[in-house]
């Protein structure tokens, strides 16, 4: 489709915010390749590509573990509810993806979505009318019109929705079309996907991750409305779908997740890091690793856009640096 941007997966175009981040890291790759070409004029295109690719992967790893996960999970905690410091590659660790992670726990983002996308100048004023999320799916036109700067500034300036059992109508009824005209219900899809993949129920998964089984809906949440809705939908605590139960849980102190999803996320990301012999701290030369360690997502944004008034940690609302 010549209306969409080319990437490794057509879903890079799923919404303009995602497309802006893809574009940001393509620019970072090209910046690194151009820098390497100046320093190493004898390098081939393939050498330049692989060098830049290696550094971008490292930056994504560092940003994910040092900025994104702390924003999601809160300050690091000892034990199974926190990701321990890196101790080096472990050949005995299975870095594969758990179905409980991919099919339930890491779909918490669907609860975090807002109802629109805005486009902001450096001073926070609008440079274009907001776009309803339901009108943004596979619609790269706004990015073509205003570029990525206004989108990235909005992403750094807006708050995510609370992780809970509520999902905006834009993905409940209008996913890729209007109701009755191709529009899906993402929440219903998530529940059915969990069943298709054979996920165990919420309580069984809790037990498998070392957590005690709950015996009442009140042990999941103090919200009586949610308790009643769970009772009406499931009848008993041993019948709850994992995605629903995980979203309904009261959050751990300082965290955006409850105990079950925290265990799944911490286990998954710890294994992804420790079981990866190409993890950047395991393979990059000392000086290259040091530069990556000093890189934040705000740095990547500043290097590759004209966005100003950006806070040091773009995952949190805070005082901006001009």
PDB file of C-alpha atoms in Angstrom:
ATOM      1  CA  UNK A   1       0.000   0.000   0.000  1.00  0.00           C
ATOM      2  CA  UNK A   2       1.740   3.148  -1.162  1.00  0.00           C
ATOM      3  CA  UNK A   3      -0.199   5.214   1.392  1.00  0.00           C
ATOM      4  CA  UNK A   4       1.604   3.554   4.299  1.00  0.00           C
ATOM      5  CA  UNK A   5       5.194   3.763   5.510  1.00  0.00           C
ATOM      6  CA  UNK A   6       7.513   0.823   4.919  1.00  0.00           C
ATOM      7  CA  UNK A   7       8.832  -0.877   8.045  1.00  0.00           C
ATOM      8  CA  UNK A   8       9.580  -4.365   9.269  1.00  0.00           C
ATOM      9  CA  UNK A   9       5.881  -4.869   9.995  1.00  0.00           C
ATOM     10  CA  UNK A  10       2.904  -3.094   8.407  1.00  0.00           C
ATOM     11  CA  UNK A  11       1.558  -2.530  11.942  1.00  0.00           C
ATOM     12  CA  UNK A  12       4.148   0.209  12.381  1.00  0.00           C
ATOM     13  CA  UNK A  13       1.374   2.278  10.762  1.00  0.00           C
ATOM     14  CA  UNK A  14      -1.275   1.194  13.287  1.00  0.00           C
ATOM     15  CA  UNK A  15      -1.357   4.710  14.719  1.00  0.00           C
ATOM     16  CA  UNK A  16       0.643   7.937  14.168  1.00  0.00           C
ATOM     17  CA  UNK A  17       2.229   7.814  17.653  1.00  0.00           C
ATOM     18  CA  UNK A  18       3.724   4.381  16.984  1.00  0.00           C
ATOM     19  CA  UNK A  19       4.819   5.524  13.536  1.00  0.00           C
ATOM     20  CA  UNK A  20       6.513   8.585  15.043  1.00  0.00           C
ATOM     21  CA  UNK A  21       8.587   6.380  17.365  1.00  0.00           C
ATOM     22  CA  UNK A  22       9.580   4.083  14.497  1.00  0.00           C
ATOM     23  CA  UNK A  23      10.662   7.161  12.540  1.00  0.00           C
ATOM     24  CA  UNK A  24      12.595   8.499  15.528  1.00  0.00           C
ATOM     25  CA  UNK A  25      14.715   5.359  15.794  1.00  0.00           C
ATOM     26  CA  UNK A  26      15.252   5.112  12.024  1.00  0.00           C
ATOM     27  CA  UNK A  27      16.673   8.629  12.264  1.00  0.00           C
ATOM     28  CA  UNK A  28      18.845   7.577  15.212  1.00  0.00           C
ATOM     29  CA  UNK A  29      20.122   4.610  13.179  1.00  0.00           C
ATOM     30  CA  UNK A  30      20.973   6.853  10.233  1.00  0.00           C
ATOM     31  CA  UNK A  31      22.646   9.411  12.508  1.00  0.00           C
ATOM     32  CA  UNK A  32      24.859   6.692  13.990  1.00  0.00           C
ATOM     33  CA  UNK A  33      25.651   5.289  10.534  1.00  0.00           C
ATOM     34  CA  UNK A  34      26.640   8.735   9.222  1.00  0.00           C
ATOM     35  CA  UNK A  35      28.847   9.337  12.261  1.00  0.00           C
ATOM     36  CA  UNK A  36      30.558   5.969  11.781  1.00  0.00           C
ATOM     37  CA  UNK A  37      31.075   6.680   8.070  1.00  0.00           C
ATOM     38  CA  UNK A  38      32.950   9.888   8.871  1.00  0.00           C
ATOM     39  CA  UNK A  39      35.206   8.085  11.335  1.00  0.00           C
ATOM     40  CA  UNK A  40      35.663   4.934   9.209  1.00  0.00           C
ATOM     41  CA  UNK A  41      35.687   5.903   5.510  1.00  0.00           C
ATOM     42  CA  UNK A  42      36.787   2.404   4.480  1.00  0.00           C
ATOM     43  CA  UNK A  43      33.734   0.685   5.988  1.00  0.00           C
ATOM     44  CA  UNK A  44      31.181  -0.866   3.631  1.00  0.00           C
ATOM     45  CA  UNK A  45      27.470  -0.069   3.724  1.00  0.00           C
ATOM     46  CA  UNK A  46      26.877  -3.402   5.451  1.00  0.00           C
ATOM     47  CA  UNK A  47      29.434  -2.625   8.164  1.00  0.00           C
ATOM     48  CA  UNK A  48      27.865   0.778   8.751  1.00  0.00           C
ATOM     49  CA  UNK A  49      24.369  -0.702   8.887  1.00  0.00           C
ATOM     50  CA  UNK A  50      25.306  -3.441  11.344  1.00  0.00           C
ATOM     51  CA  UNK A  51      27.231  -1.034  13.564  1.00  0.00           C
ATOM     52  CA  UNK A  52      24.306   1.394  13.799  1.00  0.00           C
ATOM     53  CA  UNK A  53      21.846  -1.463  14.273  1.00  0.00           C
ATOM     54  CA  UNK A  54      23.897  -2.829  17.154  1.00  0.00           C
ATOM     55  CA  UNK A  55      23.923   0.528  18.964  1.00  0.00           C
ATOM     56  CA  UNK A  56      20.207   1.195  18.409  1.00  0.00           C
ATOM     57  CA  UNK A  57      19.363  -2.225  19.843  1.00  0.00           C
ATOM     58  CA  UNK A  58      21.534  -1.410  22.863  1.00  0.00           C
ATOM     59  CA  UNK A  59      19.826   1.959  23.333  1.00  0.00           C
ATOM     60  CA  UNK A  60      16.396   0.341  23.189  1.00  0.00           C
ATOM     61  CA  UNK A  61      17.480  -2.223  25.773  1.00  0.00           C
ATOM     62  CA  UNK A  62      18.853   0.428  28.090  1.00  0.00           C
ATOM     63  CA  UNK A  63      15.805   2.707  27.764  1.00  0.00           C
ATOM     64  CA  UNK A  64      13.428  -0.189  28.347  1.00  0.00           C
ATOM     65  CA  UNK A  65      15.117  -1.381  31.531  1.00  0.00           C
ATOM     66  CA  UNK A  66      16.240   1.916  33.022  1.00  0.00           C
ATOM     67  CA  UNK A  67      13.308   4.171  32.112  1.00  0.00           C
ATOM     68  CA  UNK A  68      10.213   2.318  30.914  1.00  0.00           C
ATOM     69  CA  UNK A  69      10.136  -0.520  33.435  1.00  0.00           C
ATOM     70  CA  UNK A  70      10.797   1.729  36.471  1.00  0.00           C
ATOM     71  CA  UNK A  71       7.979   4.011  35.260  1.00  0.00           C
ATOM     72  CA  UNK A  72       5.663   0.995  35.062  1.00  0.00           C
ATOM     73  CA  UNK A  73       6.790  -0.945  38.138  1.00  0.00           C
ATOM     74  CA  UNK A  74       8.025   1.822  40.416  1.00  0.00           C
ATOM     75  CA  UNK A  75      11.372   1.856  42.180  1.00  0.00           C
ATOM     76  CA  UNK A  76      13.313  -1.430  41.975  1.00  0.00           C
ATOM     77  CA  UNK A  77      12.336  -3.885  44.698  1.00  0.00           C
ATOM     78  CA  UNK A  78      14.237  -6.918  45.978  1.00  0.00           C
ATOM     79  CA  UNK A  79      12.864 -10.367  45.244  1.00  0.00           C
ATOM     80  CA  UNK A  80      10.413 -11.553  42.571  1.00  0.00           C
ATOM     81  CA  UNK A  81       8.597  -8.205  42.389  1.00  0.00           C
ATOM     82  CA  UNK A  82      11.647  -6.324  41.121  1.00  0.00           C
ATOM     83  CA  UNK A  83      14.272  -6.717  38.401  1.00  0.00           C
ATOM     84  CA  UNK A  84      17.661  -7.395  39.961  1.00  0.00           C
ATOM     85  CA  UNK A  85      20.846  -5.672  38.725  1.00  0.00           C
ATOM     86  CA  UNK A  86      22.508  -7.300  35.719  1.00  0.00           C
ATOM     87  CA  UNK A  87      25.074  -9.940  36.676  1.00  0.00           C
ATOM     88  CA  UNK A  88      26.038 -11.143  33.226  1.00  0.00           C
ATOM     89  CA  UNK A  89      24.852 -13.667  30.652  1.00  0.00           C
ATOM     90  CA  UNK A  90      23.472 -16.954  31.962  1.00  0.00           C
ATOM     91  CA  UNK A  91      23.394 -19.841  29.484  1.00  0.00           C
ATOM     92  CA  UNK A  92      20.910 -21.742  31.656  1.00  0.00           C
ATOM     93  CA  UNK A  93      18.187 -19.056  31.381  1.00  0.00           C
ATOM     94  CA  UNK A  94      15.379 -19.568  28.860  1.00  0.00           C
ATOM     95  CA  UNK A  95      14.802 -16.208  27.202  1.00  0.00           C
ATOM     96  CA  UNK A  96      11.630 -17.373  25.437  1.00  0.00           C
ATOM     97  CA  UNK A  97       8.361 -15.468  25.693  1.00  0.00           C
ATOM     98  CA  UNK A  98       5.811 -16.781  28.191  1.00  0.00           C
ATOM     99  CA  UNK A  99       2.283 -16.944  26.792  1.00  0.00           C
ATOM    100  CA  UNK A 100       1.020 -15.442  30.049  1.00  0.00           C
ATOM    101  CA  UNK A 101       3.172 -12.394  29.250  1.00  0.00           C
ATOM    102  CA  UNK A 102       2.399 -11.964  25.550  1.00  0.00           C
ATOM    103  CA  UNK A 103      -1.288 -12.846  25.738  1.00  0.00           C
ATOM    104  CA  UNK A 104      -2.280 -11.186  29.008  1.00  0.00           C
ATOM    105  CA  UNK A 105       0.166  -9.278  31.192  1.00  0.00           C
ATOM    106  CA  UNK A 106       1.810  -7.134  28.509  1.00  0.00           C
ATOM    107  CA  UNK A 107      -1.569  -6.157  27.086  1.00  0.00           C
ATOM    108  CA  UNK A 108      -1.981  -3.721  29.980  1.00  0.00           C
ATOM    109  CA  UNK A 109      -1.244  -1.002  27.435  1.00  0.00           C
ATOM    110  CA  UNK A 110      -4.753  -1.366  26.067  1.00  0.00           C
ATOM    111  CA  UNK A 111      -6.045   0.052  29.358  1.00  0.00           C
ATOM    112  CA  UNK A 112      -3.606   2.978  29.162  1.00  0.00           C
ATOM    113  CA  UNK A 113      -4.912   4.401  25.886  1.00  0.00           C
ATOM    114  CA  UNK A 114      -6.536   7.829  25.680  1.00  0.00           C
ATOM    115  CA  UNK A 115      -9.317   8.839  23.331  1.00  0.00           C
ATOM    116  CA  UNK A 116      -7.326  11.112  21.069  1.00  0.00           C
ATOM    117  CA  UNK A 117      -3.907  12.097  19.759  1.00  0.00           C
ATOM    118  CA  UNK A 118      -2.782  15.699  20.035  1.00  0.00           C
ATOM    119  CA  UNK A 119      -0.045  17.635  18.252  1.00  0.00           C
ATOM    120  CA  UNK A 120       1.928  20.142  20.318  1.00  0.00           C
ATOM    121  CA  UNK A 121       4.508  22.855  19.714  1.00  0.00           C
ATOM    122  CA  UNK A 122       7.482  23.249  22.037  1.00  0.00           C
ATOM    123  CA  UNK A 123       5.465  25.611  24.280  1.00  0.00           C
ATOM    124  CA  UNK A 124       2.625  23.098  24.602  1.00  0.00           C
ATOM    125  CA  UNK A 125       0.183  24.859  22.280  1.00  0.00           C
ATOM    126  CA  UNK A 126      -1.691  22.898  19.616  1.00  0.00           C
ATOM    127  CA  UNK A 127      -0.346  22.931  16.063  1.00  0.00           C
ATOM    128  CA  UNK A 128      -3.204  20.838  14.674  1.00  0.00           C
ATOM    129  CA  UNK A 129      -6.663  19.751  15.760  1.00  0.00           C
ATOM    130  CA  UNK A 130      -6.663  16.582  17.886  1.00  0.00           C
ATOM    131  CA  UNK A 131      -7.319  13.307  16.118  1.00  0.00           C
ATOM    132  CA  UNK A 132      -9.745  10.830  17.673  1.00  0.00           C
ATOM    133  CA  UNK A 133      -8.028   7.498  18.257  1.00  0.00           C
ATOM    134  CA  UNK A 134     -10.746   5.757  16.254  1.00  0.00           C
ATOM    135  CA  UNK A 135      -9.725   7.851  13.227  1.00  0.00           C
ATOM    136  CA  UNK A 136      -5.997   7.231  13.694  1.00  0.00           C
ATOM    137  CA  UNK A 137      -5.744   3.532  12.852  1.00  0.00           C
ATOM    138  CA  UNK A 138      -3.520   3.004   9.799  1.00  0.00           C
ATOM    139  CA  UNK A 139      -3.789   6.714   9.069  1.00  0.00           C
ATOM    140  CA  UNK A 140      -0.318   8.233   8.517  1.00  0.00           C
ATOM    141  CA  UNK A 141      -1.726  11.497   7.098  1.00  0.00           C
ATOM    142  CA  UNK A 142      -1.238  13.562  10.291  1.00  0.00           C
ATOM    143  CA  UNK A 143       2.419  12.545  10.488  1.00  0.00           C
ATOM    144  CA  UNK A 144       2.909  13.503   6.839  1.00  0.00           C
ATOM    145  CA  UNK A 145       1.260  16.862   7.511  1.00  0.00           C
ATOM    146  CA  UNK A 146       3.068  17.924  10.688  1.00  0.00           C
ATOM    147  CA  UNK A 147       6.049  15.573  11.060  1.00  0.00           C
ATOM    148  CA  UNK A 148       6.956  13.667  14.200  1.00  0.00           C
ATOM    149  CA  UNK A 149       7.933  16.552  16.479  1.00  0.00           C
ATOM    150  CA  UNK A 150       4.411  17.541  17.493  1.00  0.00           C
ATOM    151  CA  UNK A 151       3.489  13.930  18.173  1.00  0.00           C
ATOM    152  CA  UNK A 152       6.592  13.194  20.247  1.00  0.00           C
ATOM    153  CA  UNK A 153       6.070  16.389  22.264  1.00  0.00           C
ATOM    154  CA  UNK A 154       2.497  15.303  23.018  1.00  0.00           C
ATOM    155  CA  UNK A 155       3.606  11.815  24.041  1.00  0.00           C
ATOM    156  CA  UNK A 156       6.092  13.316  26.494  1.00  0.00           C
ATOM    157  CA  UNK A 157       3.514  15.787  27.842  1.00  0.00           C
ATOM    158  CA  UNK A 158       0.415  13.630  28.332  1.00  0.00           C
ATOM    159  CA  UNK A 159      -0.530  11.192  31.070  1.00  0.00           C
ATOM    160  CA  UNK A 160      -1.392   7.574  30.352  1.00  0.00           C
ATOM    161  CA  UNK A 161      -4.773   6.325  31.522  1.00  0.00           C
ATOM    162  CA  UNK A 162      -4.803   4.291  34.721  1.00  0.00           C
ATOM    163  CA  UNK A 163      -4.203   0.556  34.301  1.00  0.00           C
ATOM    164  CA  UNK A 164      -7.574  -0.828  35.337  1.00  0.00           C
ATOM    165  CA  UNK A 165     -10.574  -2.670  33.894  1.00  0.00           C
ATOM    166  CA  UNK A 166     -11.652   0.306  31.763  1.00  0.00           C
ATOM    167  CA  UNK A 167     -10.831   0.582  28.062  1.00  0.00           C
ATOM    168  CA  UNK A 168     -11.826   3.520  25.832  1.00  0.00           C
ATOM    169  CA  UNK A 169     -14.633   3.034  23.315  1.00  0.00           C
ATOM    170  CA  UNK A 170     -12.259   3.779  20.434  1.00  0.00           C
ATOM    171  CA  UNK A 171     -10.819   0.267  20.811  1.00  0.00           C
ATOM    172  CA  UNK A 172     -13.926  -1.318  22.335  1.00  0.00           C
ATOM    173  CA  UNK A 173     -16.068  -0.665  19.253  1.00  0.00           C
ATOM    174  CA  UNK A 174     -14.063   1.080  16.546  1.00  0.00           C
ATOM    175  CA  UNK A 175     -10.907  -0.983  16.123  1.00  0.00           C
ATOM    176  CA  UNK A 176     -10.151  -0.608  12.384  1.00  0.00           C
ATOM    177  CA  UNK A 177     -13.757   0.320  11.539  1.00  0.00           C
ATOM    178  CA  UNK A 178     -17.168   1.381  12.798  1.00  0.00           C
ATOM    179  CA  UNK A 179     -19.407  -1.073  14.655  1.00  0.00           C
ATOM    180  CA  UNK A 180     -20.911  -3.476  12.153  1.00  0.00           C
ATOM    181  CA  UNK A 181     -18.432  -2.326   9.502  1.00  0.00           C
ATOM    182  CA  UNK A 182     -15.321  -4.130  10.644  1.00  0.00           C
ATOM    183  CA  UNK A 183     -14.972  -2.521  14.065  1.00  0.00           C
ATOM    184  CA  UNK A 184     -13.653  -4.962  16.662  1.00  0.00           C
ATOM    185  CA  UNK A 185     -13.808  -4.970  20.462  1.00  0.00           C
ATOM    186  CA  UNK A 186     -10.192  -5.211  21.610  1.00  0.00           C
ATOM    187  CA  UNK A 187     -11.137  -6.217  25.149  1.00  0.00           C
ATOM    188  CA  UNK A 188     -13.245  -9.103  23.864  1.00  0.00           C
ATOM    189  CA  UNK A 189     -10.430 -10.113  21.496  1.00  0.00           C
ATOM    190  CA  UNK A 190      -7.950 -10.179  24.382  1.00  0.00           C
ATOM    191  CA  UNK A 191     -10.200 -12.407  26.460  1.00  0.00           C
ATOM    192  CA  UNK A 192     -10.873 -14.778  23.578  1.00  0.00           C
ATOM    193  CA  UNK A 193      -7.194 -14.852  22.605  1.00  0.00           C
ATOM    194  CA  UNK A 194      -6.304 -15.958  26.122  1.00  0.00           C
ATOM    195  CA  UNK A 195      -8.772 -18.813  25.855  1.00  0.00           C
ATOM    196  CA  UNK A 196      -7.581 -19.768  22.363  1.00  0.00           C
ATOM    197  CA  UNK A 197      -4.000 -19.877  23.653  1.00  0.00           C
ATOM    198  CA  UNK A 198      -5.012 -22.123  26.528  1.00  0.00           C
ATOM    199  CA  UNK A 199      -4.105 -19.728  29.341  1.00  0.00           C
ATOM    200  CA  UNK A 200      -4.909 -21.018  32.795  1.00  0.00           C
ATOM    201  CA  UNK A 201      -7.355 -19.060  34.916  1.00  0.00           C
ATOM    202  CA  UNK A 202      -6.209 -16.074  36.965  1.00  0.00           C
ATOM    203  CA  UNK A 203      -5.968 -17.954  40.262  1.00  0.00           C
ATOM    204  CA  UNK A 204      -4.007 -20.864  38.790  1.00  0.00           C
ATOM    205  CA  UNK A 205      -1.521 -18.475  37.197  1.00  0.00           C
ATOM    206  CA  UNK A 206      -1.095 -16.670  40.524  1.00  0.00           C
ATOM    207  CA  UNK A 207      -0.187 -19.965  42.155  1.00  0.00           C
ATOM    208  CA  UNK A 208       2.242 -20.872  39.376  1.00  0.00           C
ATOM    209  CA  UNK A 209       4.099 -17.581  39.961  1.00  0.00           C
ATOM    210  CA  UNK A 210       4.373 -18.197  43.694  1.00  0.00           C
ATOM    211  CA  UNK A 211       1.442 -16.048  44.810  1.00  0.00           C
ATOM    212  CA  UNK A 212      -1.347 -17.236  47.107  1.00  0.00           C
ATOM    213  CA  UNK A 213      -4.699 -18.050  45.544  1.00  0.00           C
ATOM    214  CA  UNK A 214      -7.451 -15.553  46.276  1.00  0.00           C
ATOM    215  CA  UNK A 215     -10.639 -16.800  47.890  1.00  0.00           C
ATOM    216  CA  UNK A 216     -12.825 -13.736  47.398  1.00  0.00           C
ATOM    217  CA  UNK A 217     -13.265 -10.922  44.902  1.00  0.00           C
ATOM    218  CA  UNK A 218     -12.468  -8.452  47.696  1.00  0.00           C
ATOM    219  CA  UNK A 219      -8.919  -9.868  47.812  1.00  0.00           C
ATOM    220  CA  UNK A 220      -8.459  -8.793  44.185  1.00  0.00           C
ATOM    221  CA  UNK A 221      -9.756  -5.232  44.479  1.00  0.00           C
ATOM    222  CA  UNK A 222     -11.294  -2.930  47.068  1.00  0.00           C
ATOM    223  CA  UNK A 223     -13.517  -1.398  44.359  1.00  0.00           C
ATOM    224  CA  UNK A 224     -16.962  -2.802  45.169  1.00  0.00           C
ATOM    225  CA  UNK A 225     -18.293  -2.006  41.694  1.00  0.00           C
ATOM    226  CA  UNK A 226     -15.535  -4.102  40.118  1.00  0.00           C
ATOM    227  CA  UNK A 227     -16.077  -6.841  42.690  1.00  0.00           C
ATOM    228  CA  UNK A 228     -19.748  -7.033  41.745  1.00  0.00           C
ATOM    229  CA  UNK A 229     -18.973  -7.007  38.025  1.00  0.00           C
ATOM    230  CA  UNK A 230     -16.509  -9.882  38.442  1.00  0.00           C
ATOM    231  CA  UNK A 231     -19.045 -11.799  40.522  1.00  0.00           C
ATOM    232  CA  UNK A 232     -21.717 -11.303  37.897  1.00  0.00           C
ATOM    233  CA  UNK A 233     -19.429 -12.260  34.995  1.00  0.00           C
ATOM    234  CA  UNK A 234     -17.626 -15.232  36.526  1.00  0.00           C
ATOM    235  CA  UNK A 235     -19.541 -16.442  39.552  1.00  0.00           C
ATOM    236  CA  UNK A 236     -16.394 -17.504  41.388  1.00  0.00           C
ATOM    237  CA  UNK A 237     -12.757 -16.477  41.717  1.00  0.00           C
ATOM    238  CA  UNK A 238     -11.463 -19.662  40.059  1.00  0.00           C
ATOM    239  CA  UNK A 239     -13.085 -18.817  36.709  1.00  0.00           C
ATOM    240  CA  UNK A 240     -11.587 -15.388  36.035  1.00  0.00           C
ATOM    241  CA  UNK A 241      -9.699 -14.822  32.766  1.00  0.00           C
ATOM    242  CA  UNK A 242      -6.068 -13.866  33.434  1.00  0.00           C
ATOM    243  CA  UNK A 243      -6.165 -10.564  31.536  1.00  0.00           C
ATOM    244  CA  UNK A 244      -9.294  -9.415  33.354  1.00  0.00           C
ATOM    245  CA  UNK A 245      -8.125 -10.503  36.796  1.00  0.00           C
ATOM    246  CA  UNK A 246      -4.727  -8.897  36.329  1.00  0.00           C
ATOM    247  CA  UNK A 247      -6.249  -5.566  35.305  1.00  0.00           C
ATOM    248  CA  UNK A 248      -8.653  -5.641  38.247  1.00  0.00           C
ATOM    249  CA  UNK A 249      -5.958  -6.146  40.901  1.00  0.00           C
ATOM    250  CA  UNK A 250      -5.086  -3.385  43.346  1.00  0.00           C
ATOM    251  CA  UNK A 251      -1.698  -1.982  42.456  1.00  0.00           C
ATOM    252  CA  UNK A 252       1.415  -2.682  44.458  1.00  0.00           C
ATOM    253  CA  UNK A 253       2.800   0.367  46.328  1.00  0.00           C
ATOM    254  CA  UNK A 254       4.395   2.814  43.898  1.00  0.00           C
ATOM    255  CA  UNK A 255       3.524   0.614  40.923  1.00  0.00           C
ATOM    256  CA  UNK A 256       1.017   0.716  38.069  1.00  0.00           C
ATOM    257  CA  UNK A 257       0.516  -3.058  38.233  1.00  0.00           C
ATOM    258  CA  UNK A 258      -0.924  -5.548  40.680  1.00  0.00           C
ATOM    259  CA  UNK A 259       0.980  -8.497  42.096  1.00  0.00           C
ATOM    260  CA  UNK A 260       0.176 -11.028  39.361  1.00  0.00           C
ATOM    261  CA  UNK A 261       1.116  -8.936  36.354  1.00  0.00           C
ATOM    262  CA  UNK A 262       4.173  -7.651  38.229  1.00  0.00           C
ATOM    263  CA  UNK A 263       5.447 -11.205  38.720  1.00  0.00           C
ATOM    264  CA  UNK A 264       4.881 -12.053  35.054  1.00  0.00           C
ATOM    265  CA  UNK A 265       6.506  -8.861  33.742  1.00  0.00           C
ATOM    266  CA  UNK A 266       9.508  -9.063  36.087  1.00  0.00           C
ATOM    267  CA  UNK A 267      10.097 -12.730  35.270  1.00  0.00           C
ATOM    268  CA  UNK A 268       9.833 -12.109  31.527  1.00  0.00           C
ATOM    269  CA  UNK A 269      12.106  -9.099  31.292  1.00  0.00           C
ATOM    270  CA  UNK A 270      14.665 -10.622  33.647  1.00  0.00           C
ATOM    271  CA  UNK A 271      14.886 -13.732  31.475  1.00  0.00           C
ATOM    272  CA  UNK A 272      14.981 -11.696  28.272  1.00  0.00           C
ATOM    273  CA  UNK A 273      18.039  -9.862  29.605  1.00  0.00           C
ATOM    274  CA  UNK A 274      19.900 -12.614  31.444  1.00  0.00           C
ATOM    275  CA  UNK A 275      19.337 -15.261  28.760  1.00  0.00           C
ATOM    276  CA  UNK A 276      20.525 -13.013  25.899  1.00  0.00           C
ATOM    277  CA  UNK A 277      24.207 -13.489  25.125  1.00  0.00           C
ATOM    278  CA  UNK A 278      24.000 -10.448  22.825  1.00  0.00           C
ATOM    279  CA  UNK A 279      22.763  -8.188  25.638  1.00  0.00           C
ATOM    280  CA  UNK A 280      24.563  -4.885  25.205  1.00  0.00           C
ATOM    281  CA  UNK A 281      26.408  -5.008  28.533  1.00  0.00           C
ATOM    282  CA  UNK A 282      27.702  -8.454  27.594  1.00  0.00           C
ATOM    283  CA  UNK A 283      28.982  -7.712  24.085  1.00  0.00           C
ATOM    284  CA  UNK A 284      29.685  -4.020  23.531  1.00  0.00           C
ATOM    285  CA  UNK A 285      33.178  -2.667  24.062  1.00  0.00           C
ATOM    286  CA  UNK A 286      33.518  -0.825  27.349  1.00  0.00           C
ATOM    287  CA  UNK A 287      33.451   2.676  25.878  1.00  0.00           C
ATOM    288  CA  UNK A 288      30.454   1.937  23.635  1.00  0.00           C
ATOM    289  CA  UNK A 289      28.558   0.402  26.561  1.00  0.00           C
ATOM    290  CA  UNK A 290      29.361   3.466  28.668  1.00  0.00           C
ATOM    291  CA  UNK A 291      27.905   5.798  26.007  1.00  0.00           C
ATOM    292  CA  UNK A 292      24.758   3.699  25.762  1.00  0.00           C
ATOM    293  CA  UNK A 293      24.456   3.638  29.550  1.00  0.00           C
ATOM    294  CA  UNK A 294      24.383   7.418  29.490  1.00  0.00           C
ATOM    295  CA  UNK A 295      21.646   7.591  26.839  1.00  0.00           C
ATOM    296  CA  UNK A 296      18.001   8.354  27.637  1.00  0.00           C
ATOM    297  CA  UNK A 297      14.960   8.492  25.390  1.00  0.00           C
ATOM    298  CA  UNK A 298      15.040  12.269  25.851  1.00  0.00           C
ATOM    299  CA  UNK A 299      18.558  12.244  24.371  1.00  0.00           C
ATOM    300  CA  UNK A 300      17.365  10.273  21.339  1.00  0.00           C
ATOM    301  CA  UNK A 301      14.512  12.729  20.846  1.00  0.00           C
ATOM    302  CA  UNK A 302      16.785  15.770  21.093  1.00  0.00           C
ATOM    303  CA  UNK A 303      19.335  14.303  18.678  1.00  0.00           C
ATOM    304  CA  UNK A 304      16.783  13.566  15.972  1.00  0.00           C
ATOM    305  CA  UNK A 305      14.051  16.213  16.246  1.00  0.00           C
ATOM    306  CA  UNK A 306      13.611  19.900  17.021  1.00  0.00           C
ATOM    307  CA  UNK A 307      11.513  19.161  20.121  1.00  0.00           C
ATOM    308  CA  UNK A 308      12.326  21.559  22.975  1.00  0.00           C
ATOM    309  CA  UNK A 309      11.166  21.969  26.582  1.00  0.00           C
ATOM    310  CA  UNK A 310      11.585  18.262  27.170  1.00  0.00           C
ATOM    311  CA  UNK A 311      11.902  16.795  30.667  1.00  0.00           C
ATOM    312  CA  UNK A 312      14.910  14.519  31.371  1.00  0.00           C
ATOM    313  CA  UNK A 313      12.680  11.443  31.854  1.00  0.00           C
ATOM    314  CA  UNK A 314      10.036  11.508  29.143  1.00  0.00           C
ATOM    315  CA  UNK A 315       8.159   8.626  30.778  1.00  0.00           C
ATOM    316  CA  UNK A 316       7.180  10.948  33.631  1.00  0.00           C
ATOM    317  CA  UNK A 317       5.577  14.371  33.748  1.00  0.00           C
ATOM    318  CA  UNK A 318       8.135  16.740  35.205  1.00  0.00           C
ATOM    319  CA  UNK A 319      10.055  19.948  34.824  1.00  0.00           C
ATOM    320  CA  UNK A 320      11.251  20.458  31.255  1.00  0.00           C
ATOM    321  CA  UNK A 321      14.749  21.369  30.200  1.00  0.00           C
ATOM    322  CA  UNK A 322      14.808  24.020  27.479  1.00  0.00           C
TER     323      UNK A 322
END
